[in-house]
PDB file of C-alpha atoms in Angstrom:
ATOM      1  CA  UNK A   1      17.296   0.607 -13.488  1.00  0.00           C
ATOM      2  CA  UNK A   2      13.382   0.475 -14.591  1.00  0.00           C
ATOM      3  CA  UNK A   3      11.392   3.380 -14.671  1.00  0.00           C
ATOM      4  CA  UNK A   4       7.879   3.433 -13.073  1.00  0.00           C
ATOM      5  CA  UNK A   5       5.239   4.150 -15.524  1.00  0.00           C
ATOM      6  CA  UNK A   6       2.693   1.601 -15.906  1.00  0.00           C
ATOM      7  CA  UNK A   7       2.450   0.358 -12.373  1.00  0.00           C
ATOM      8  CA  UNK A   8      -0.929  -2.045 -11.351  1.00  0.00           C
ATOM      9  CA  UNK A   9      -2.785  -0.918  -8.566  1.00  0.00           C
ATOM     10  CA  UNK A  10      -6.118  -3.255  -7.267  1.00  0.00           C
ATOM     11  CA  UNK A  11      -7.595  -2.619  -4.270  1.00  0.00           C
ATOM     12  CA  UNK A  12     -10.845  -4.467  -3.328  1.00  0.00           C
ATOM     13  CA  UNK A  13     -10.707  -6.132  -6.203  1.00  0.00           C
ATOM     14  CA  UNK A  14     -10.976  -2.725  -8.363  1.00  0.00           C
ATOM     15  CA  UNK A  15      -7.971  -2.220 -10.753  1.00  0.00           C
ATOM     16  CA  UNK A  16      -7.271   1.686  -9.791  1.00  0.00           C
ATOM     17  CA  UNK A  17      -3.855   2.137 -11.835  1.00  0.00           C
ATOM     18  CA  UNK A  18      -5.353   4.840 -14.194  1.00  0.00           C
ATOM     19  CA  UNK A  19      -6.403   7.156 -11.593  1.00  0.00           C
ATOM     20  CA  UNK A  20      -3.045   6.607  -9.295  1.00  0.00           C
ATOM     21  CA  UNK A  21      -0.002   8.564  -9.499  1.00  0.00           C
ATOM     22  CA  UNK A  22       2.298   7.208  -6.854  1.00  0.00           C
ATOM     23  CA  UNK A  23       2.345   3.692  -4.991  1.00  0.00           C
ATOM     24  CA  UNK A  24       4.765   2.560  -2.088  1.00  0.00           C
ATOM     25  CA  UNK A  25       4.737  -0.796  -0.203  1.00  0.00           C
ATOM     26  CA  UNK A  26       7.118  -0.435   2.731  1.00  0.00           C
ATOM     27  CA  UNK A  27       8.138  -3.798   4.031  1.00  0.00           C
ATOM     28  CA  UNK A  28       9.104  -3.459   7.426  1.00  0.00           C
ATOM     29  CA  UNK A  29       9.651  -5.579  10.551  1.00  0.00           C
ATOM     30  CA  UNK A  30       9.594  -4.468  14.348  1.00  0.00           C
ATOM     31  CA  UNK A  31      13.337  -4.833  15.980  1.00  0.00           C
ATOM     32  CA  UNK A  32      13.553  -6.906  19.142  1.00  0.00           C
ATOM     33  CA  UNK A  33      16.709  -6.178  21.211  1.00  0.00           C
ATOM     34  CA  UNK A  34      18.508  -9.254  22.046  1.00  0.00           C
ATOM     35  CA  UNK A  35      21.819  -7.860  23.418  1.00  0.00           C
ATOM     36  CA  UNK A  36      22.839  -9.754  26.537  1.00  0.00           C
ATOM     37  CA  UNK A  37      25.641  -8.745  29.380  1.00  0.00           C
ATOM     38  CA  UNK A  38      29.071  -9.586  27.585  1.00  0.00           C
ATOM     39  CA  UNK A  39      28.073  -8.490  24.208  1.00  0.00           C
ATOM     40  CA  UNK A  40      30.136  -5.540  22.835  1.00  0.00           C
ATOM     41  CA  UNK A  41      27.409  -4.296  20.333  1.00  0.00           C
ATOM     42  CA  UNK A  42      23.573  -4.652  20.077  1.00  0.00           C
ATOM     43  CA  UNK A  43      22.184  -7.754  19.111  1.00  0.00           C
ATOM     44  CA  UNK A  44      18.851  -7.556  17.348  1.00  0.00           C
ATOM     45  CA  UNK A  45      16.297 -10.143  16.048  1.00  0.00           C
ATOM     46  CA  UNK A  46      13.448  -9.792  13.490  1.00  0.00           C
ATOM     47  CA  UNK A  47       9.967  -9.193  15.211  1.00  0.00           C
ATOM     48  CA  UNK A  48       6.507  -9.131  13.808  1.00  0.00           C
ATOM     49  CA  UNK A  49       6.321  -7.872  10.164  1.00  0.00           C
ATOM     50  CA  UNK A  50       4.453  -4.399  10.088  1.00  0.00           C
ATOM     51  CA  UNK A  51       4.218  -3.535   6.087  1.00  0.00           C
ATOM     52  CA  UNK A  52       2.407  -0.396   4.626  1.00  0.00           C
ATOM     53  CA  UNK A  53       0.815   0.507   1.990  1.00  0.00           C
ATOM     54  CA  UNK A  54       0.294   4.014   0.316  1.00  0.00           C
ATOM     55  CA  UNK A  55      -1.164   5.173  -3.095  1.00  0.00           C
ATOM     56  CA  UNK A  56      -1.437   8.574  -4.556  1.00  0.00           C
ATOM     57  CA  UNK A  57      -4.573   9.228  -6.847  1.00  0.00           C
ATOM     58  CA  UNK A  58      -5.706  11.968  -9.109  1.00  0.00           C
ATOM     59  CA  UNK A  59      -9.093  12.475  -7.074  1.00  0.00           C
ATOM     60  CA  UNK A  60     -12.308  11.871  -9.174  1.00  0.00           C
ATOM     61  CA  UNK A  61     -15.606  12.919  -7.176  1.00  0.00           C
ATOM     62  CA  UNK A  62     -18.002  11.175  -9.839  1.00  0.00           C
ATOM     63  CA  UNK A  63     -20.172   8.349  -9.281  1.00  0.00           C
ATOM     64  CA  UNK A  64     -17.966   4.954  -8.902  1.00  0.00           C
ATOM     65  CA  UNK A  65     -14.480   7.523  -9.000  1.00  0.00           C
ATOM     66  CA  UNK A  66     -11.961   7.131  -6.619  1.00  0.00           C
ATOM     67  CA  UNK A  67     -13.617   8.741  -3.412  1.00  0.00           C
ATOM     68  CA  UNK A  68     -16.618   7.050  -4.145  1.00  0.00           C
ATOM     69  CA  UNK A  69     -14.761   3.750  -3.649  1.00  0.00           C
ATOM     70  CA  UNK A  70     -11.948   4.688  -0.732  1.00  0.00           C
ATOM     71  CA  UNK A  71     -14.413   6.722   1.054  1.00  0.00           C
ATOM     72  CA  UNK A  72     -16.457   3.434   1.434  1.00  0.00           C
ATOM     73  CA  UNK A  73     -13.470   1.098   2.331  1.00  0.00           C
ATOM     74  CA  UNK A  74     -12.324   3.344   4.835  1.00  0.00           C
ATOM     75  CA  UNK A  75     -16.188   3.744   6.239  1.00  0.00           C
ATOM     76  CA  UNK A  76     -16.451  -0.339   6.330  1.00  0.00           C
ATOM     77  CA  UNK A  77     -13.145  -0.281   8.672  1.00  0.00           C
ATOM     78  CA  UNK A  78     -12.539  -3.940   7.376  1.00  0.00           C
ATOM     79  CA  UNK A  79      -9.179  -5.560   6.047  1.00  0.00           C
ATOM     80  CA  UNK A  80      -9.391  -5.165   2.386  1.00  0.00           C
ATOM     81  CA  UNK A  81      -7.048  -7.183  -0.382  1.00  0.00           C
ATOM     82  CA  UNK A  82      -4.639  -4.868  -2.160  1.00  0.00           C
ATOM     83  CA  UNK A  83      -2.494  -6.150  -4.889  1.00  0.00           C
ATOM     84  CA  UNK A  84       0.656  -3.920  -6.238  1.00  0.00           C
ATOM     85  CA  UNK A  85       3.059  -4.982  -9.475  1.00  0.00           C
ATOM     86  CA  UNK A  86       5.463  -2.931 -11.249  1.00  0.00           C
ATOM     87  CA  UNK A  87       3.639  -3.174 -14.824  1.00  0.00           C
ATOM     88  CA  UNK A  88       0.281  -4.217 -15.820  1.00  0.00           C
ATOM     89  CA  UNK A  89       2.095  -7.004 -17.835  1.00  0.00           C
ATOM     90  CA  UNK A  90       1.504 -10.501 -16.778  1.00  0.00           C
ATOM     91  CA  UNK A  91       2.926 -11.638 -13.417  1.00  0.00           C
ATOM     92  CA  UNK A  92       6.260 -13.370 -13.921  1.00  0.00           C
ATOM     93  CA  UNK A  93       9.582 -13.670 -12.276  1.00  0.00           C
ATOM     94  CA  UNK A  94      10.543 -10.053 -13.566  1.00  0.00           C
ATOM     95  CA  UNK A  95       7.075  -8.734 -12.938  1.00  0.00           C
ATOM     96  CA  UNK A  96       6.225  -9.796  -9.179  1.00  0.00           C
ATOM     97  CA  UNK A  97       2.726  -9.299  -7.834  1.00  0.00           C
ATOM     98  CA  UNK A  98       2.585  -8.389  -4.003  1.00  0.00           C
ATOM     99  CA  UNK A  99      -0.584  -8.983  -2.219  1.00  0.00           C
ATOM    100  CA  UNK A 100      -2.000  -8.663   1.270  1.00  0.00           C
ATOM    101  CA  UNK A 101      -4.697  -7.210   3.442  1.00  0.00           C
ATOM    102  CA  UNK A 102      -4.494  -3.674   4.487  1.00  0.00           C
ATOM    103  CA  UNK A 103      -6.858  -2.011   6.856  1.00  0.00           C
ATOM    104  CA  UNK A 104      -8.288   1.412   5.510  1.00  0.00           C
ATOM    105  CA  UNK A 105      -7.866   3.479   8.472  1.00  0.00           C
ATOM    106  CA  UNK A 106      -6.602   6.925   6.709  1.00  0.00           C
ATOM    107  CA  UNK A 107      -7.950   8.310   3.648  1.00  0.00           C
ATOM    108  CA  UNK A 108      -7.038  11.923   2.601  1.00  0.00           C
ATOM    109  CA  UNK A 109      -9.795  12.991   0.261  1.00  0.00           C
ATOM    110  CA  UNK A 110      -8.422  16.119  -0.706  1.00  0.00           C
ATOM    111  CA  UNK A 111      -5.872  18.515   0.798  1.00  0.00           C
ATOM    112  CA  UNK A 112      -4.516  20.972  -1.860  1.00  0.00           C
ATOM    113  CA  UNK A 113      -4.316  24.773  -2.401  1.00  0.00           C
ATOM    114  CA  UNK A 114      -6.147  27.157  -4.424  1.00  0.00           C
ATOM    115  CA  UNK A 115      -5.795  26.365  -8.039  1.00  0.00           C
ATOM    116  CA  UNK A 116      -3.857  22.819  -7.247  1.00  0.00           C
ATOM    117  CA  UNK A 117      -5.381  19.910  -9.352  1.00  0.00           C
ATOM    118  CA  UNK A 118      -7.069  17.531  -6.674  1.00  0.00           C
ATOM    119  CA  UNK A 119      -5.219  15.091  -5.242  1.00  0.00           C
ATOM    120  CA  UNK A 120      -6.359  11.873  -2.595  1.00  0.00           C
ATOM    121  CA  UNK A 121      -4.043   9.874  -0.505  1.00  0.00           C
ATOM    122  CA  UNK A 122      -3.977   6.297   1.342  1.00  0.00           C
ATOM    123  CA  UNK A 123      -1.412   5.444   3.781  1.00  0.00           C
ATOM    124  CA  UNK A 124      -3.013   1.806   5.115  1.00  0.00           C
ATOM    125  CA  UNK A 125      -1.186  -0.309   7.820  1.00  0.00           C
ATOM    126  CA  UNK A 126      -1.296  -3.880   7.474  1.00  0.00           C
ATOM    127  CA  UNK A 127      -4.064  -5.718   8.664  1.00  0.00           C
ATOM    128  CA  UNK A 128      -4.574  -9.514   8.250  1.00  0.00           C
ATOM    129  CA  UNK A 129      -2.119 -11.011  10.428  1.00  0.00           C
ATOM    130  CA  UNK A 130      -0.659 -13.003   7.720  1.00  0.00           C
ATOM    131  CA  UNK A 131       2.304 -12.545   5.646  1.00  0.00           C
ATOM    132  CA  UNK A 132       2.880 -10.561   2.597  1.00  0.00           C
ATOM    133  CA  UNK A 133       2.600 -12.738  -0.416  1.00  0.00           C
ATOM    134  CA  UNK A 134       5.103 -12.067  -3.543  1.00  0.00           C
ATOM    135  CA  UNK A 135       3.982 -13.838  -6.539  1.00  0.00           C
ATOM    136  CA  UNK A 136       5.780 -14.757  -9.724  1.00  0.00           C
ATOM    137  CA  UNK A 137       3.231 -17.117 -11.395  1.00  0.00           C
TER     138      UNK A 137
END
């Protein structure tokens, strides 16, 4: 099992890996009930895909830092392209890059206790209407 320690995270063409400390890509699809009279168990179909992206950051309030970029994206409210892969190495079959358009609808610039290191978080739903791409070349 690989240990995730060198993930590459690109948000709106800005590589933010060195500021990040957590990344999650949830690949979900709605479940549609297809059960009919006479069935002895539930039947389901896969519905619309509904992926989500979450990233945790070590906060940086300086010019050009995490806060400046993420606040601007949240304020604009437009779908942005995000790319994530397990390592910073080249894209390959063993280092696939996941690409999609996410809506920056939630940004938590801080929410820590006294004495804690400042952390920031994003939780963005998918927003482009097209499928997530998994690139291996």
